[in-house]
PDB file of C-alpha atoms in Angstrom:
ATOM      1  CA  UNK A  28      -0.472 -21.972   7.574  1.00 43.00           C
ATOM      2  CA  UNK A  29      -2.451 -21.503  10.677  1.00 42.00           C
ATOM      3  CA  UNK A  30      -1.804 -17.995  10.792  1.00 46.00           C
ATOM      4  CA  UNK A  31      -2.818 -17.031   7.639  1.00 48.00           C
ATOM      5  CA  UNK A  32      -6.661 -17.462   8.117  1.00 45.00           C
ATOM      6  CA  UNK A  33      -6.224 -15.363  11.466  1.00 50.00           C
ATOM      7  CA  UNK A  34      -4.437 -12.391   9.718  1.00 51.00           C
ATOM      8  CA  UNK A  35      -7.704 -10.856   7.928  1.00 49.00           C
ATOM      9  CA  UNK A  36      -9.096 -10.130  11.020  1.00 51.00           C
ATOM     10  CA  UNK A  37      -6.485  -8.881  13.249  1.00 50.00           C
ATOM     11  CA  UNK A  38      -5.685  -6.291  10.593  1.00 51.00           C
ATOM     12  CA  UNK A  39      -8.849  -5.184   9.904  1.00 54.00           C
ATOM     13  CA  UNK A  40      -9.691  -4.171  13.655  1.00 50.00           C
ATOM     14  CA  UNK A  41      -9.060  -0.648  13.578  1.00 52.00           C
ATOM     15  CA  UNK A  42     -11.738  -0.376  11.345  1.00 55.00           C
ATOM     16  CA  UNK A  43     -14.569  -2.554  11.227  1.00 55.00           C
ATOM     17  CA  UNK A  44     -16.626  -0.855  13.178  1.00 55.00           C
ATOM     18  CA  UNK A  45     -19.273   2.061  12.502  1.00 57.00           C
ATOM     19  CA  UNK A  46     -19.559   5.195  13.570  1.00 53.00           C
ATOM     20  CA  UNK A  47     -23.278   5.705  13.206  1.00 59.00           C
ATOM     21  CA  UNK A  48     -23.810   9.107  15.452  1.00 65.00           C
ATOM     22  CA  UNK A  49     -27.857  10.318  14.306  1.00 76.00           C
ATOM     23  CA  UNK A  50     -29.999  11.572  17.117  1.00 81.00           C
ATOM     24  CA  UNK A  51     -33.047   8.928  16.274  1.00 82.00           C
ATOM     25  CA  UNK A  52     -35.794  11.236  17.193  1.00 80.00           C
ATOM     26  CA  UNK A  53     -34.450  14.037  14.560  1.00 83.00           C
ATOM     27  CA  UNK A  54     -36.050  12.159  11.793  1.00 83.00           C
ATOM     28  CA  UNK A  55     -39.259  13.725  11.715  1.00 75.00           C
ATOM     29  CA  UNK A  56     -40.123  14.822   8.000  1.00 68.00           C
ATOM     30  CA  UNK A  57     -38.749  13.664   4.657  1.00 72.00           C
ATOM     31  CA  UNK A  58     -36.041  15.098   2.834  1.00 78.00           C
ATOM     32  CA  UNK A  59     -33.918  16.319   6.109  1.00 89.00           C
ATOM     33  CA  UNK A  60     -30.316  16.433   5.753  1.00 94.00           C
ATOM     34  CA  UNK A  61     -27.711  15.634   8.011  1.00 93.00           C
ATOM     35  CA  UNK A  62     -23.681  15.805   8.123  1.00 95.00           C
ATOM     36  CA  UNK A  63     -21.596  14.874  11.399  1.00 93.00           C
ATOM     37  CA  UNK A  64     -18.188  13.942  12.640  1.00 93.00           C
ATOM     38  CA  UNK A  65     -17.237  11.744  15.022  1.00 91.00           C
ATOM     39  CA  UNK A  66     -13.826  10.814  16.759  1.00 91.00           C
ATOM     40  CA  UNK A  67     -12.346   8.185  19.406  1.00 88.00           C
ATOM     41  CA  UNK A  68     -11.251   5.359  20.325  1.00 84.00           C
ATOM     42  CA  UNK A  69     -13.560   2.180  18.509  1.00 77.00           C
ATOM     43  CA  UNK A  70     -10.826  -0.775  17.709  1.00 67.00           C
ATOM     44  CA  UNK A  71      -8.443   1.739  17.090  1.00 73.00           C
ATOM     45  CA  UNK A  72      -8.569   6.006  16.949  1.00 82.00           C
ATOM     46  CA  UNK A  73     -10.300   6.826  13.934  1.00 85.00           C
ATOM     47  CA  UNK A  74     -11.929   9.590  13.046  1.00 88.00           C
ATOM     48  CA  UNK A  75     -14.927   9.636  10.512  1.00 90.00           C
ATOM     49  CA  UNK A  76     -17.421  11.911   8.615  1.00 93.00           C
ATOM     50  CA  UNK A  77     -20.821  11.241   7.594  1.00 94.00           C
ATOM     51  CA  UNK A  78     -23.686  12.538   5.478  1.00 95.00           C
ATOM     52  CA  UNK A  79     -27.663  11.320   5.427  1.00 93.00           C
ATOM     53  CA  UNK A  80     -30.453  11.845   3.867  1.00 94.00           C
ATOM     54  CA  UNK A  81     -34.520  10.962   5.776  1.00 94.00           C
ATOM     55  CA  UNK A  82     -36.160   9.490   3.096  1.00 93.00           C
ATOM     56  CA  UNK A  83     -39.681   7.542   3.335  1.00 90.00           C
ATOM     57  CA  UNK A  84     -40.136   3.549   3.264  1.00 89.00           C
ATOM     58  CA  UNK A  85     -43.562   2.175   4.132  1.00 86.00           C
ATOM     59  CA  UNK A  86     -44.653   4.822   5.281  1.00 84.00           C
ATOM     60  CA  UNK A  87     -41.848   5.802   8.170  1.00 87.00           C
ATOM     61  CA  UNK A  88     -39.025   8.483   8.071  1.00 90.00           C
ATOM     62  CA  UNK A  89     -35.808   6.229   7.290  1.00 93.00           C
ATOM     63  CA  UNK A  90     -32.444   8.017   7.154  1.00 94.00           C
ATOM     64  CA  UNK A  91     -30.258   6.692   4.162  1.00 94.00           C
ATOM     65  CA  UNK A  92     -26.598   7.597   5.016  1.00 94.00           C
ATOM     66  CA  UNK A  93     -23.161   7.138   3.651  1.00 95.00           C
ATOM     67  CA  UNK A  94     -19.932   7.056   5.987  1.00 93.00           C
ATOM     68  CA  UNK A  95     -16.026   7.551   5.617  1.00 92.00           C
ATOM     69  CA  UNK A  96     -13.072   6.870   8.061  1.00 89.00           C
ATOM     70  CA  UNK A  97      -9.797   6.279   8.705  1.00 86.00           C
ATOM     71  CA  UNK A  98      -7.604   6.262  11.592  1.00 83.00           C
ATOM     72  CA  UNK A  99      -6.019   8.776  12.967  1.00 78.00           C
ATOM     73  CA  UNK A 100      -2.177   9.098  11.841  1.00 66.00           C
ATOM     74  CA  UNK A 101      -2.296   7.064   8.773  1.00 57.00           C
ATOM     75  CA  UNK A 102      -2.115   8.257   5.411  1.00 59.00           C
ATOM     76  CA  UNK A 103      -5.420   7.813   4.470  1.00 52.00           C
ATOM     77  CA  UNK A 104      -5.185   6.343   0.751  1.00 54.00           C
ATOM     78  CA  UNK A 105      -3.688   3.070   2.441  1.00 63.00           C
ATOM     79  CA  UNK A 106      -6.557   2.240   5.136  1.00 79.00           C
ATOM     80  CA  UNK A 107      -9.950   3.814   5.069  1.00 86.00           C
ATOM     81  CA  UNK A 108     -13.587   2.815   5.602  1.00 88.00           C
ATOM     82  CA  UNK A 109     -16.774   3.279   3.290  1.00 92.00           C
ATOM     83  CA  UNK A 110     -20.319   2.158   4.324  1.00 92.00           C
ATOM     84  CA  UNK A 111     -23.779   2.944   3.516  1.00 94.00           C
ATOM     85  CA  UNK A 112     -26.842   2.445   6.569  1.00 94.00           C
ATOM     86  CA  UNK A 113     -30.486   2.305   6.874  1.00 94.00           C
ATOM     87  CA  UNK A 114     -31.433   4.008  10.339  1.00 93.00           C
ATOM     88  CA  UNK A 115     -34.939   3.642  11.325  1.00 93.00           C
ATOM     89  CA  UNK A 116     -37.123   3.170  14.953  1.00 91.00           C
ATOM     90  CA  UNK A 117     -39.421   1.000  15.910  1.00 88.00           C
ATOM     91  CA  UNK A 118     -41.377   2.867  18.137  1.00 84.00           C
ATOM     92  CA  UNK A 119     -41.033   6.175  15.623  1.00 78.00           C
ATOM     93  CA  UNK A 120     -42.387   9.434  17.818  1.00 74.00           C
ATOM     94  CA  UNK A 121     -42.210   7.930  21.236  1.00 82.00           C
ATOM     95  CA  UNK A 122     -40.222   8.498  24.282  1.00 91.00           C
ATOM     96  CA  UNK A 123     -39.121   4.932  24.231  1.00 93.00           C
ATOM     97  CA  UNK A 124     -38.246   3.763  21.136  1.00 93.00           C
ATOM     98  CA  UNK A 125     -36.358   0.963  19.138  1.00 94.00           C
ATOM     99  CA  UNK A 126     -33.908   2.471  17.026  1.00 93.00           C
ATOM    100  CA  UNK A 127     -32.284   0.076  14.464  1.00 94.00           C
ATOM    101  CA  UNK A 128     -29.409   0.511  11.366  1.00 93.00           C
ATOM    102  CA  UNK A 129     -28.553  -2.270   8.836  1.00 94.00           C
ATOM    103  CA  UNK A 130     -25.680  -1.656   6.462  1.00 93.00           C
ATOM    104  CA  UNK A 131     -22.626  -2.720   4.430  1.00 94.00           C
ATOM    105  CA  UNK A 132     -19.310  -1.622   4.031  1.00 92.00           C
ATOM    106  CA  UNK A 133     -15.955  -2.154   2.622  1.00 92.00           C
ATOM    107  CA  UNK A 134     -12.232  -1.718   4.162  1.00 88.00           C
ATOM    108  CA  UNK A 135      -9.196  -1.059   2.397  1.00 88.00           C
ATOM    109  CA  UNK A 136      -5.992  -1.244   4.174  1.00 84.00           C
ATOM    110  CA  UNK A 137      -2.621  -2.359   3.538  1.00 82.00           C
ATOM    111  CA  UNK A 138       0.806  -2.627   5.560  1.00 79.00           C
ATOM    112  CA  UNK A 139       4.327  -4.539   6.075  1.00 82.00           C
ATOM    113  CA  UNK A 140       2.036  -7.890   6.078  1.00 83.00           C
ATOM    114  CA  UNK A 141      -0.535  -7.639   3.600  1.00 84.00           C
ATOM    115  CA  UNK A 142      -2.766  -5.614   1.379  1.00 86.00           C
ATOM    116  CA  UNK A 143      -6.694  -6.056   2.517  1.00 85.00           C
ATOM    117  CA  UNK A 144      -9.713  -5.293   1.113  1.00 89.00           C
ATOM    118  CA  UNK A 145     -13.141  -6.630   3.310  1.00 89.00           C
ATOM    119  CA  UNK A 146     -17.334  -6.400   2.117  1.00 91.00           C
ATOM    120  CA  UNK A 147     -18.889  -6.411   6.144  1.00 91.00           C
ATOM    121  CA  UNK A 148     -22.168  -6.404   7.030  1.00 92.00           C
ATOM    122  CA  UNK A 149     -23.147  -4.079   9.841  1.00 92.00           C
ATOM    123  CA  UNK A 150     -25.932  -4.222  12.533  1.00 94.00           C
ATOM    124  CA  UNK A 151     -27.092  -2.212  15.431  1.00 93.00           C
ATOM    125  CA  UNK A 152     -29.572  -1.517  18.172  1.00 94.00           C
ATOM    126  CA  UNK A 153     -29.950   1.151  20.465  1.00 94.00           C
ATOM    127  CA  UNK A 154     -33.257   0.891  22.307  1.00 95.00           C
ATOM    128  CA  UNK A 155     -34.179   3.439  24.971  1.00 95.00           C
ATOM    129  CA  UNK A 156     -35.217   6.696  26.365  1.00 95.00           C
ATOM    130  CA  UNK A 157     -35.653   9.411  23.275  1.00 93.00           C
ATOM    131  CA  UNK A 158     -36.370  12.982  24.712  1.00 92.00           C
ATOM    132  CA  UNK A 159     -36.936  15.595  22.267  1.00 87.00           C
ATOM    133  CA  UNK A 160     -33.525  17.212  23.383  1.00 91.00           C
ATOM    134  CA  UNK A 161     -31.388  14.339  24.644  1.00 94.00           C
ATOM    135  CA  UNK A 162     -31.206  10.598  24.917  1.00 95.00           C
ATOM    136  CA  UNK A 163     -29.931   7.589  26.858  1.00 96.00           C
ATOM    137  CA  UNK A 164     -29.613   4.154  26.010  1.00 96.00           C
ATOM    138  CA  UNK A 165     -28.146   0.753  25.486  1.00 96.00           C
ATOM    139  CA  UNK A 166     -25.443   0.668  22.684  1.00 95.00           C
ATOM    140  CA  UNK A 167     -25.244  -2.992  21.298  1.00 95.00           C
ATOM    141  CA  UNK A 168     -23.800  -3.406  17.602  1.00 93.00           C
ATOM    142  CA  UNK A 169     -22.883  -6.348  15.660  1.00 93.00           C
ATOM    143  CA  UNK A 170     -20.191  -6.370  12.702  1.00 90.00           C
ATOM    144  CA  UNK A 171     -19.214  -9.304  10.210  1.00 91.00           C
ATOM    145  CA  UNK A 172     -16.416  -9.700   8.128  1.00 87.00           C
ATOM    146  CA  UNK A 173     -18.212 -11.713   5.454  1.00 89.00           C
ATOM    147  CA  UNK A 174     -14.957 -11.913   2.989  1.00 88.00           C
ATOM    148  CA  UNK A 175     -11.730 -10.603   2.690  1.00 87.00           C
ATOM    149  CA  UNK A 176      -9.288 -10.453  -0.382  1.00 89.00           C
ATOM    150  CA  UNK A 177      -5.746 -10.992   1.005  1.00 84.00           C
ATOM    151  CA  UNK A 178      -2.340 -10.158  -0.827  1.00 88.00           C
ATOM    152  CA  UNK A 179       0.085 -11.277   1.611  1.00 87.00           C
ATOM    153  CA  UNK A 180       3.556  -8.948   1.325  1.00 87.00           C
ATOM    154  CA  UNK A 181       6.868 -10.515   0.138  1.00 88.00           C
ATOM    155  CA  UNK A 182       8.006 -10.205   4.050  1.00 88.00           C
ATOM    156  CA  UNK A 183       5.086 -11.814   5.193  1.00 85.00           C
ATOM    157  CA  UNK A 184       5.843 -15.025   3.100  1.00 86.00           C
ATOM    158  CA  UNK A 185       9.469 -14.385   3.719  1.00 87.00           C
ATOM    159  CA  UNK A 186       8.970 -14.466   7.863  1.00 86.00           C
ATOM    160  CA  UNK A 187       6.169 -16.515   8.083  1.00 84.00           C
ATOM    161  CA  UNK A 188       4.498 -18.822   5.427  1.00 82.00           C
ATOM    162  CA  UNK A 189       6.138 -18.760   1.983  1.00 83.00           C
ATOM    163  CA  UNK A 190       3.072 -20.401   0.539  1.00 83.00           C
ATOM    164  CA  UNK A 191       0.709 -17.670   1.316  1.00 81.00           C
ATOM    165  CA  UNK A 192      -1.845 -16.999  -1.656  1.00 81.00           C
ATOM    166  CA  UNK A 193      -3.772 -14.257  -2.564  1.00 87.00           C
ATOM    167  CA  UNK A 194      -6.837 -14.668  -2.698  1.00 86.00           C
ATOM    168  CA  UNK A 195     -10.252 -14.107  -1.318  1.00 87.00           C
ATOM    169  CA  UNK A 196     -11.443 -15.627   2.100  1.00 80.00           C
ATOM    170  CA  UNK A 197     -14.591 -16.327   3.477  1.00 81.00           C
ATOM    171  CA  UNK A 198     -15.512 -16.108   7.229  1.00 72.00           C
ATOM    172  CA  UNK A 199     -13.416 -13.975   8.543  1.00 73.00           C
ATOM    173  CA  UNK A 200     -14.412 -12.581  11.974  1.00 81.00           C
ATOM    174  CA  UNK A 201     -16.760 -10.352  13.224  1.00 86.00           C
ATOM    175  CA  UNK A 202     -16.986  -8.071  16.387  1.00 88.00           C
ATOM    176  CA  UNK A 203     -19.812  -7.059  19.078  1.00 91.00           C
ATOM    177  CA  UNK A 204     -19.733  -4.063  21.092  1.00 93.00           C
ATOM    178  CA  UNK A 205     -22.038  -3.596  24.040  1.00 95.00           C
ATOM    179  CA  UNK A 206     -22.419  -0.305  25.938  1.00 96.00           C
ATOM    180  CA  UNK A 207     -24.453   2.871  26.476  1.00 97.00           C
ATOM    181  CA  UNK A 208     -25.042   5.849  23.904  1.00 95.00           C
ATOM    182  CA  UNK A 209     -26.208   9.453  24.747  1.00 95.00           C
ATOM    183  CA  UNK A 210     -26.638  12.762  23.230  1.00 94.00           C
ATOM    184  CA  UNK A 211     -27.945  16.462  23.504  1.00 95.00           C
ATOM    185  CA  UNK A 212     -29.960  18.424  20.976  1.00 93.00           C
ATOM    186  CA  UNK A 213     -29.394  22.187  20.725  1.00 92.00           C
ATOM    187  CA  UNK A 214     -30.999  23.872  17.820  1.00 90.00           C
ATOM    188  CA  UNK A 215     -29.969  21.992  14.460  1.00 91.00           C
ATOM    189  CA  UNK A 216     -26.581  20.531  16.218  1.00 94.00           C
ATOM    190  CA  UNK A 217     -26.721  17.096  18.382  1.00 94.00           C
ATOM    191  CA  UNK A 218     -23.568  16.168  20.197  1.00 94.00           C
ATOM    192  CA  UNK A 219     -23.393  12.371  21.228  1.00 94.00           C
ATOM    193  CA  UNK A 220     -21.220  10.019  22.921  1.00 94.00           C
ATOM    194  CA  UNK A 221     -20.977   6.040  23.019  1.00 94.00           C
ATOM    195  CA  UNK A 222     -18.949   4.156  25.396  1.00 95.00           C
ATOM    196  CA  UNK A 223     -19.050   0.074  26.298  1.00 95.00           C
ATOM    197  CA  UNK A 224     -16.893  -3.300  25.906  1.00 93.00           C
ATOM    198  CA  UNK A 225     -15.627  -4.690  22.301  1.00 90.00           C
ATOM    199  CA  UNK A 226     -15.001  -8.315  21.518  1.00 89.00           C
ATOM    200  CA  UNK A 227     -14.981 -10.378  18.833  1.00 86.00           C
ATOM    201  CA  UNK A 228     -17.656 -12.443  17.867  1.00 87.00           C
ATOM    202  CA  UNK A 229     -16.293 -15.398  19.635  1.00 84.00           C
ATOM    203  CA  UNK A 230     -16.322 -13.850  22.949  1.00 85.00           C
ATOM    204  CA  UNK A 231     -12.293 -12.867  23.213  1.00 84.00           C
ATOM    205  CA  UNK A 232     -11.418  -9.542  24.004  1.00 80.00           C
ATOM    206  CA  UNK A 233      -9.923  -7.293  21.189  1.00 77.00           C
ATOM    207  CA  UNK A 234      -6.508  -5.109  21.162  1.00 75.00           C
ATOM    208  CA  UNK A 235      -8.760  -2.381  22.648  1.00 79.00           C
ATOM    209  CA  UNK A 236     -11.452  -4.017  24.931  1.00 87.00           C
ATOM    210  CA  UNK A 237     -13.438  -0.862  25.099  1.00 91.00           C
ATOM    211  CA  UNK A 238     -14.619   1.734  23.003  1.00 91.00           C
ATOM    212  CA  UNK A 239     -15.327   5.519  23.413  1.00 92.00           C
ATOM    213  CA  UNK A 240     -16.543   7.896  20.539  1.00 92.00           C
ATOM    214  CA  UNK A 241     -17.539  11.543  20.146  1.00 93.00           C
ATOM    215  CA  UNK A 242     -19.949  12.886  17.530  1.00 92.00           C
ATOM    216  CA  UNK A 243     -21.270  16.156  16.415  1.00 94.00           C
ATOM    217  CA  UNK A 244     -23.610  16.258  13.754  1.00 92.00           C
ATOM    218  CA  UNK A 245     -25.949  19.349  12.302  1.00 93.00           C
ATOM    219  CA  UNK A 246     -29.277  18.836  10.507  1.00 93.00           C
ATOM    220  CA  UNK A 247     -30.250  21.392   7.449  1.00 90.00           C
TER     221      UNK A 247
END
């Protein structure tokens, strides 16, 4: 029975995590638009596509954007990503700034153990230097699997626990990712790259124990 409560997460690995790839010092006025891509190797190769909007909260340009991956190889109807993030700085307009995203998102995937569906919360800090052409700075992101509705296949209960439910669970993992993000600015186009360690909230190391992804994004 063990197992069971330990499946959720291991399956939902290759793609829990977020892809957020916006040049923080781009967010200048309201109503900017933005579109990107990004591709690697984060729990898994996935590759993702994105679309934001700057809008204005309290006073501060805040980009509102929405998110969709899968991983590379699969057909993408069976495991796929959706998420929605608030991107902000704290230090908006300075060299050194702050930059923070908040979000949720939901996973779908299915395979010869189980079909999945997870609601995660997402968080992330990037705080360093912010030229008005590039960037460097610390990568540190934090993602919780807050439930997960499991339908465990006939050959799961066949191999491995024949009383297997569906059925929603709570607490279901989480991962952290700590590393270094930077990016160039040319024009309307920003090209980015994040690199660091992945673990899982509990300190172990996951399948993949690092993470590497490439972005390109254009503003309009």
């Amino acid at each position: 029975m063990k197992g069971i409560f330990f499946l959720p997460l291991l399956l939902l690995l290759p793609l829990a995590a977020s892809a957020q790839l916006v040049q923080i010092q781009r967010l200048g006025a309201p109503n900017r638009q933005f579109a990107g891509l990004g591709f690697g190797a984060d729990l898994g190769v996935t590759t993702a596509i994105q679309y934001g909007r700057v809008i204005p909260i309290g006073g501060h340009p805040i980009l509102l954007s929405a998110e969709w991956a899968a991983p590379v190889g699969k057909r993408v109807f069976d495991d796929s990503r959706v998420g929605l993030q608030l991107s902000g700085s704290l230090h908006p307009g300075r060299r050194w700034q702050i930059p923070v995203s908040l979000g949720a998102g939901a996973v779908f995937t299915q395979n010869k153990m189980a079909r999945l569906n997870s609601l995660n919360l997402l968080a992330g800090i990037r705080p360093g230097y912010y030229a008005r052409r590039w960037h460097l700075a610390g990568d540190i992101f934090y993602n919780k699997i807050l439930a997960v509705h499991l339908r465990p296949s006939e050959y799961y209960r066949e191999a491995y626990y024949a009383e297997a439910q569906d059925g929603w669970y709570r607490n279901a993992g989480g991962q952290l990712k700590l590393g270094l993000s930077g990016g160039l600015s040319l024009g309307r186009n920003d090209l980015t790259l994040r690199t660091g360690i992945a673990a899982t909230e509990k300190g172990r190391p996951n399948v993949l124990p690092a993470y590497a992804v490439i972005g390109y994004g254009r503003w309009f």
